Structures are given as C-alpha cells and as structure tokens.
Amino acid sequence: MDTINGRTECELLIVGAGPAGLTAAIYAARAGLKPVVLAGAAPGGQAIESPEIENYPGVGRTDGYTLAARMLSSATEFGAEIVYETALKISLAEKRVTTESGEYFYKYLILATGASHRKLGIDGEEKYIGKGVGYCATCDGGFYRGKDVAVVGGGDSALTEALYLSKIAKSVTLVHRRNEYRASVSLVNRVLSEPKIKRITGVITALSGEEKLCGIEVATLPSGIQNITVDALFVAIGGIPNTELVKDQLELDKNGYVVTNASMQTSVPGVYAAGDVRNTPLRQIVTACADGAVAASALTE
Ligand code: NAP
C-alpha cells in the first residue's frame, strides 16, 4: 500500500471487514491483488454478535467472534492489508473513498458494508439504549445475569439471542408480532423446548422506567394489553442495508439493498457488492463469504 500525503493508491479497496469483506480479501490476496480492507473500528461485522453459530459448514458449533477472528487471520496471512479506518465519503465517479485520515483511490471497489440493526421506532427506545434496551445479547447480555429480560423478533437473530440469554438470565420473554417464526426449524424447536423462554404473540407498544428500563407494554391478541416487568429488552428485528454513502450513485432495490448481477457486479463498472448489503435471498455468514469469493474472483478473471 503506497500512501503519500494521506493519498493511498490501491488496486482493490474493500469497504467492510465482515465475512463478505474478509473472504473477498482472502480470494483477492491469493490472486495477487494486494487488497486493502477498510475495517472501521473493528473487523467481523454483525457476525461477531452471534453467540452461537451451528450452520457454518465444517467448523461445528462456534461463535461469531471466533469465526470472524479466524477469517481475519487468514486474510492477513495471505497478504491483505487491514486498515482500521471508516469510510466517510465515497465517490464512485472519482473512484475515491475518504476516511478520517486520508483518501483511497482504487481501480476496483467491493462494498461489503453489511446491514445495521433495525430499531423498533417506539417512544423511549433511544432514551433507554444502554439503559436496558440493546441490540446485541452477546455484547450486553452479561449485564443481566439472573434478571428478567425480553427479546423482540421472530427470525434467526431473535431466537439465537433468546437461547443465549436463557443460559444467563432468570427469565426470557420472546415477543413476536405473529404466531409463526421465520427462524430455522432447528432454532424454533430449541426455543420451544427451553422452559426458561416464555413466548408471547404481540406488538410492543410502550417502554417504561425512570432512568433505566423496567417494563414493556405488549398489545396481544386475544388477551389485550400485558405489562411485563423486565430489566432489558433486546431488539432483534432484522437489518437495514448500510448504503448511505453510495445510495445516489448506483442502483438499489426498493428496500435499499445494492443490486448486483451473479458476479456481484453493481450498476457501476468496477464496483462490486457482497454480503448483507446486496439484494440476496439469504443473509447468512456462509452466503456472505460466497459473495465475497465470487466478487474477488470476478474482478481477477
Ligand atoms: P429477519 O430474518 O429479517 O427477521 C426479522 C424478524 O423481526 C422477523 O420475525 C420480523 O417479523 C420481525 N420484525 C421486523 N420488523 C419488526 C417490527 N417493526 N416490529 C416487530 N417485529 C419486527 O432478521 P434476522 O433474524 O436479524 O436475520 C437476518 C439474516 O441473518 C437472516 O437471513 C438470518 O437467517 C441470518 N442470521 C443467521 C443466524 C445463524 O445462522 N446463526 C443468526 C442470526 C441471523 P415477521 O416474521 O413477521 O416479518
């Protein structure tokens, strides 16, 4: 990587160091491209928040942090340059990415910026963040050992978090807006057989507490409003694509995800997208890795 006066020229710049970005880095480095990865404050992406992963082939049961750490060491072993800077501005027309400490000019760009946690959008949510409301049970669940907690959502994230919390909390209330879960059957079966997890069908309508969260109000059918005393609420209701920096510069689908072809190429030549940020039917670690591999291979063909 050659940097002169804060200006770095690179053949391949990868923005994002989750499974998609790190796998793209591994494939590109092995192909001799000397990729530079902008990893933000820490690599791993949302994967590091997953307390338990059992469907990434070949590694048995593991956790997201361990898996991401292994991907990072593979990428650096093969010669990828990991830079702990955050992209603040991206100009696809000028092939330039600006960070807090300089400018990166690239020939090829892979966007692997992932998705962020969707918020419930109800009154008090912002106020209680860090004071009872959280978006990552692995990160913050330890603060609620022996306490009553709730999780909202019905996908893999919510059920994984509920199972994780059931090992440390006194009780876990899983609130989902309908009576069918979209999570995998194996997770649903584990939740159904975990006595510490109480399941409620309903919508959270209010949060209560003085300085800290101490309760949630849930509108349920058919029983009406239920007030549940909890010390924490973990919100696990899916993601929003991190496309803010490029949204007016390439094609996005109606939900804001980057449109790509089968080679992960976006509507802008030389710009690829991989992982949760792109419009894909499945957002898993394994599919993010596959996207990264395809993108890196496509640009080395
Ligand atoms: P998701 O699959 O999109 O599920 C989001 C859940 O939140 C859905 O059940 C949805 O309800 C609910 N929801 C959405 N907006 C809501 C709102 N405003 N209020 C209340 N509930 C709301 O998201 P995810 O669970 O984060 O998973 C994202 C991707 O990562 C998925 O592809 C998942 O398979 C993958 N993932 C995999 C693992 C693993 O393999 N271990 C772990 C975590 C995530 P409806 O069902 O009614 O739409």
Coordinates of C-alpha atoms and ligand atoms in Angstrom, one line a residue:
M1 CA 0.0 0.0 0.0
D2 CA 1.6 3.3 -1.1
T3 CA 0.5 6.3 0.9
I4 CA 1.8 9.8 0.1
N5 CA 0.4 12.8 1.9
G6 CA -2.7 10.9 3.0
R7 CA -3.4 9.7 -0.5
T8 CA -3.3 5.9 -1.0
E9 CA -3.5 4.2 -4.4
C10 CA -4.7 0.6 -4.4
E11 CA -5.8 -1.8 -7.0
L12 CA -8.6 -3.2 -4.9
L13 CA -10.3 -1.5 -2.0
I14 CA -12.8 -3.4 0.1
V15 CA -15.1 -1.4 2.4
G16 CA -16.2 -3.6 5.3
A17 CA -14.5 -6.4 7.2
G18 CA -17.3 -8.8 8.0
P19 CA -17.4 -12.3 6.5
A20 CA -18.0 -10.9 2.9
G21 CA -15.2 -8.4 3.0
L22 CA -12.7 -10.7 4.7
T23 CA -13.5 -13.6 2.3
A24 CA -13.1 -11.2 -0.7
A25 CA -9.8 -10.2 0.8
I26 CA -8.6 -13.8 1.1
Y27 CA -9.5 -14.6 -2.5
A28 CA -8.1 -11.3 -3.9
A29 CA -4.9 -11.6 -1.9
R30 CA -4.4 -15.2 -3.1
A31 CA -4.8 -13.9 -6.6
G32 CA -2.0 -11.4 -6.0
L33 CA -4.2 -8.3 -6.0
K34 CA -2.9 -6.8 -2.7
P35 CA -6.4 -5.8 -1.4
V36 CA -6.8 -3.0 1.2
V37 CA -9.7 -3.5 3.6
L38 CA -11.3 -0.6 5.5
A39 CA -12.3 -2.4 8.7
G40 CA -13.8 0.6 10.6
A41 CA -13.1 0.4 14.3
A42 CA -13.1 -3.4 14.4
P43 CA -13.4 -6.3 11.9
G44 CA -16.1 -9.0 12.0
G45 CA -19.2 -7.1 11.2
Q46 CA -22.5 -8.2 12.7
A47 CA -21.3 -11.8 12.7
I48 CA -19.3 -11.1 15.9
E49 CA -22.5 -10.6 17.7
S50 CA -23.8 -14.1 17.0
P51 CA -23.4 -16.0 20.3
E52 CA -23.8 -19.4 18.6
I53 CA -23.3 -20.5 15.0
E54 CA -24.1 -24.1 14.1
N55 CA -24.7 -23.8 10.3
Y56 CA -21.3 -22.6 9.0
P57 CA -20.0 -25.8 7.4
G58 CA -17.0 -27.6 8.7
V59 CA -16.4 -25.9 12.0
G60 CA -19.0 -27.5 14.2
R61 CA -20.7 -25.2 16.8
T62 CA -18.9 -22.0 17.3
D63 CA -19.5 -18.3 17.9
G64 CA -19.3 -15.3 15.5
Y65 CA -16.3 -13.7 17.2
T66 CA -14.2 -16.8 16.9
L67 CA -15.2 -17.4 13.3
A68 CA -14.5 -13.8 12.3
A69 CA -11.2 -13.8 14.1
R70 CA -10.1 -16.8 12.0
M71 CA -11.2 -15.2 8.8
L72 CA -9.2 -12.1 9.7
S73 CA -6.1 -14.0 10.4
S74 CA -6.5 -15.9 7.1
A75 CA -6.9 -12.6 5.2
T76 CA -3.7 -11.1 6.8
E77 CA -1.8 -14.3 6.3
F78 CA -2.4 -14.2 2.6
G79 CA -1.3 -10.6 2.5
A80 CA -4.4 -8.4 2.7
E81 CA -3.9 -5.1 4.3
I82 CA -6.4 -4.4 7.1
V83 CA -6.8 -0.7 7.9
Y84 CA -8.8 0.4 11.0
E85 CA -10.4 3.4 9.3
T86 CA -14.0 4.2 8.5
A87 CA -15.2 5.3 5.0
L88 CA -16.8 8.7 5.5
K89 CA -17.4 9.6 1.8
I90 CA -17.4 7.5 -1.4
S91 CA -17.3 9.0 -4.9
L92 CA -17.8 6.2 -7.4
A93 CA -17.3 8.7 -10.3
E94 CA -13.8 9.6 -9.0
K95 CA -13.0 6.1 -7.6
R96 CA -12.2 7.7 -4.3
V97 CA -13.0 6.8 -0.7
T98 CA -12.4 9.4 2.1
T99 CA -11.7 8.3 5.6
E100 CA -10.8 10.2 8.7
S101 CA -7.1 10.1 7.9
G102 CA -6.9 10.4 4.1
E103 CA -8.1 9.4 0.7
Y104 CA -8.0 6.0 -1.0
F105 CA -8.1 5.8 -4.8
Y106 CA -8.9 2.4 -6.2
K107 CA -9.2 0.6 -9.5
Y108 CA -11.8 -1.9 -8.1
L109 CA -14.1 -1.4 -5.2
I110 CA -16.0 -4.1 -3.2
L111 CA -18.8 -2.8 -1.0
A112 CA -19.2 -5.2 1.9
T113 CA -20.7 -2.7 4.4
G114 CA -23.4 -5.1 5.7
A115 CA -26.6 -4.0 7.4
S116 CA -27.3 -2.3 10.7
H117 CA -29.9 -3.2 13.4
R118 CA -33.4 -2.1 12.6
K119 CA -35.0 -0.2 15.5
L120 CA -38.5 -0.6 16.9
G121 CA -39.2 3.0 16.4
I122 CA -41.3 3.4 19.6
D123 CA -41.1 6.2 22.2
G124 CA -38.3 5.8 24.7
E125 CA -36.3 3.4 22.6
E126 CA -33.4 5.9 22.1
K127 CA -33.6 7.1 25.7
Y128 CA -33.1 3.5 27.1
I129 CA -30.3 2.4 24.7
G130 CA -27.5 1.2 27.1
K131 CA -30.0 1.5 30.0
G132 CA -32.0 -1.6 29.2
V133 CA -32.5 -1.5 25.5
G134 CA -29.9 -3.3 23.5
Y135 CA -29.4 -4.8 20.0
C136 CA -26.8 -7.5 20.8
A137 CA -27.3 -10.0 23.6
T138 CA -23.7 -11.4 23.3
C139 CA -22.3 -7.9 23.8
D140 CA -24.7 -6.7 26.7
G141 CA -26.4 -9.9 27.9
G142 CA -23.9 -10.4 30.7
F143 CA -25.1 -7.3 32.5
Y144 CA -28.5 -9.0 33.0
R145 CA -27.3 -12.2 34.7
G146 CA -30.1 -13.5 36.9
K147 CA -32.5 -10.8 35.7
D148 CA -35.8 -10.8 33.7
V149 CA -35.2 -9.9 30.0
A150 CA -37.2 -9.8 26.8
V151 CA -36.3 -10.3 23.2
V152 CA -38.4 -9.0 20.3
G153 CA -38.4 -10.6 16.8
G154 CA -39.1 -13.9 15.2
G155 CA -36.0 -14.5 12.9
D156 CA -32.8 -16.4 13.5
S157 CA -31.3 -13.4 15.4
A158 CA -34.1 -13.2 17.9
L159 CA -34.3 -16.9 18.6
T160 CA -30.5 -17.2 18.9
E161 CA -30.4 -14.3 21.3
A162 CA -33.3 -15.7 23.4
L163 CA -31.5 -19.1 23.7
Y164 CA -28.2 -17.4 24.6
L165 CA -30.0 -15.3 27.3
S166 CA -31.8 -18.3 28.6
K167 CA -28.4 -19.5 29.9
I168 CA -27.7 -16.4 31.9
A169 CA -31.0 -14.6 32.7
K170 CA -33.7 -15.5 35.2
S171 CA -36.4 -15.4 32.6
V172 CA -36.6 -14.6 28.9
T173 CA -39.8 -13.4 27.3
L174 CA -39.8 -13.7 23.5
V175 CA -42.2 -11.2 21.9
H176 CA -43.1 -11.8 18.2
R177 CA -45.7 -10.0 16.2
R178 CA -47.3 -13.2 14.7
N179 CA -47.5 -16.8 15.9
E180 CA -45.1 -18.2 13.3
Y181 CA -41.4 -17.8 13.4
R182 CA -39.3 -17.2 10.3
A183 CA -36.2 -18.6 12.1
S184 CA -34.9 -22.1 11.1
V185 CA -36.8 -25.1 12.3
S186 CA -33.9 -26.2 14.5
L187 CA -33.8 -22.9 16.4
V188 CA -37.6 -22.9 16.7
N189 CA -37.5 -26.4 18.2
R190 CA -34.8 -25.5 20.7
V191 CA -36.8 -22.4 21.8
L192 CA -40.0 -24.4 22.1
S193 CA -38.2 -26.9 24.4
E194 CA -36.5 -24.3 26.6
P195 CA -38.6 -23.8 29.7
K196 CA -37.0 -20.5 30.6
I197 CA -38.3 -18.9 27.4
K198 CA -41.9 -17.6 27.6
R199 CA -43.4 -16.8 24.2
I200 CA -45.8 -14.0 23.6
T201 CA -47.5 -13.0 20.4
G202 CA -48.0 -9.3 20.2
V203 CA -46.6 -5.9 19.5
I204 CA -44.5 -3.9 22.0
T205 CA -46.4 -0.6 22.3
A206 CA -44.6 1.2 25.1
L207 CA -41.4 1.1 27.3
S208 CA -41.4 2.2 30.9
G209 CA -39.0 3.1 33.6
E210 CA -37.3 6.1 35.2
E211 CA -33.6 6.2 34.4
K212 CA -33.5 2.6 33.3
L213 CA -35.9 0.4 31.5
C214 CA -38.1 -1.6 33.9
G215 CA -41.0 -2.8 31.8
I216 CA -42.6 -3.3 28.4
E217 CA -46.2 -3.0 27.3
V218 CA -47.3 -5.6 24.8
A219 CA -50.6 -5.5 22.9
T220 CA -51.5 -9.1 22.5
L221 CA -54.3 -11.0 20.8
P222 CA -56.7 -12.1 22.2
S223 CA -55.8 -11.0 25.8
G224 CA -55.2 -7.3 25.2
I225 CA -52.5 -5.2 26.9
Q226 CA -49.9 -7.0 29.0
N227 CA -47.4 -5.2 31.1
I228 CA -44.2 -7.2 31.7
T229 CA -41.5 -6.3 34.1
V230 CA -38.1 -6.6 32.5
D231 CA -34.6 -5.3 33.1
A232 CA -33.7 -5.4 29.5
L233 CA -35.2 -5.6 26.0
F234 CA -33.1 -7.0 23.2
V235 CA -34.3 -5.8 19.8
A236 CA -33.6 -8.4 17.0
I237 CA -35.9 -7.4 14.2
G238 CA -33.7 -7.5 11.2
G239 CA -31.4 -5.1 9.4
I240 CA -31.2 -2.0 7.3
P241 CA -28.5 -2.0 4.5
N242 CA -25.6 0.3 5.0
T243 CA -25.8 2.1 1.7
E244 CA -25.9 5.7 2.9
L245 CA -22.6 6.6 1.3
V246 CA -23.5 5.3 -2.2
K247 CA -27.3 5.4 -2.3
D248 CA -27.5 8.0 -5.1
Q249 CA -24.6 6.6 -7.1
L250 CA -25.7 3.1 -8.0
E251 CA -28.8 1.0 -8.4
L252 CA -30.6 -0.1 -5.2
D253 CA -33.7 -2.2 -4.9
K254 CA -36.9 -0.9 -3.3
N255 CA -35.6 -1.8 0.2
G256 CA -32.3 0.0 -0.3
Y257 CA -30.1 -3.1 -1.0
V258 CA -27.4 -2.9 -3.7
V259 CA -28.5 -4.6 -7.0
T260 CA -25.8 -6.9 -8.4
N261 CA -25.6 -9.5 -11.1
A262 CA -24.5 -13.1 -10.4
S263 CA -20.8 -11.9 -10.4
M264 CA -21.6 -9.4 -7.7
Q265 CA -21.1 -6.5 -10.2
T266 CA -23.2 -3.4 -9.4
S267 CA -24.6 -1.0 -11.9
V268 CA -21.3 0.9 -11.8
P269 CA -18.3 -0.8 -13.7
G270 CA -15.5 -1.8 -11.4
V271 CA -17.8 -1.7 -8.3
Y272 CA -18.9 -4.9 -6.7
A273 CA -21.1 -5.6 -3.6
A274 CA -21.1 -8.6 -1.4
G275 CA -22.9 -9.9 1.7
D276 CA -25.8 -8.4 3.6
V277 CA -25.6 -5.1 1.8
R278 CA -26.7 -6.6 -1.5
N279 CA -30.1 -7.8 -2.7
T280 CA -29.8 -11.5 -1.9
P281 CA -32.4 -14.1 -1.0
L282 CA -30.4 -15.3 2.0
R283 CA -28.3 -13.4 4.5
Q284 CA -26.1 -15.9 6.3
I285 CA -22.4 -15.9 7.1
V286 CA -21.9 -18.6 4.5
T287 CA -23.7 -16.7 1.8
A288 CA -21.8 -13.5 2.7
C289 CA -18.5 -15.5 2.3
A290 CA -19.6 -16.9 -1.0
D291 CA -20.5 -13.4 -2.3
G292 CA -17.1 -12.2 -1.3
A293 CA -15.4 -15.0 -3.1
V294 CA -17.4 -14.5 -6.2
A295 CA -16.8 -10.8 -6.3
A296 CA -13.0 -11.1 -5.8
S297 CA -12.8 -13.9 -8.4
A298 CA -14.9 -11.9 -10.9
L299 CA -12.6 -9.0 -10.9
T300 CA -9.5 -11.1 -11.3
E301 CA -10.9 -13.0 -14.3
Ligands
NAP1 P1 -35.0 -11.4 9.8 O1 -34.8 -12.8 9.4 O2 -35.4 -10.3 8.8 O3 -36.2 -11.4 10.9 C1 -36.6 -10.2 11.5 C2 -37.8 -10.6 12.4 O4 -38.2 -9.4 13.1 C3 -39.0 -11.2 11.7 O5 -39.5 -12.2 12.5 C4 -40.0 -10.0 11.6 O6 -41.3 -10.3 11.8 C5 -39.6 -9.2 12.9 N1 -39.8 -7.7 12.7 C6 -39.4 -7.0 11.6 N2 -39.8 -5.7 11.8 C7 -40.4 -5.7 13.0 C8 -41.0 -4.6 13.8 N3 -41.0 -3.3 13.4 N4 -41.6 -5.0 14.9 C9 -41.6 -6.2 15.4 N5 -41.0 -7.3 14.7 C10 -40.5 -7.0 13.5 O7 -33.8 -10.8 10.6 P2 -32.7 -11.5 11.5 O8 -33.3 -12.5 12.4 O9 -31.8 -10.5 12.0 O10 -31.8 -12.3 10.4 C11 -31.2 -11.6 9.3 C12 -30.5 -12.7 8.4 O11 -29.3 -13.2 9.2 C13 -31.3 -13.9 8.1 O12 -31.0 -14.3 6.8 C14 -30.9 -14.9 9.1 O13 -31.1 -16.2 8.7 C15 -29.4 -14.6 9.3 N6 -29.0 -15.0 10.7 C16 -28.4 -16.2 10.8 C17 -28.0 -16.6 12.0 C18 -27.4 -18.0 12.2 O14 -27.4 -18.7 11.2 N7 -27.0 -18.4 13.4 C19 -28.1 -15.8 13.2 C20 -28.7 -14.6 13.0 C21 -29.1 -14.2 11.7 P3 -42.1 -11.2 10.6 O15 -41.5 -12.5 10.7 O16 -43.5 -11.0 11.0 O17 -41.7 -10.5 9.3

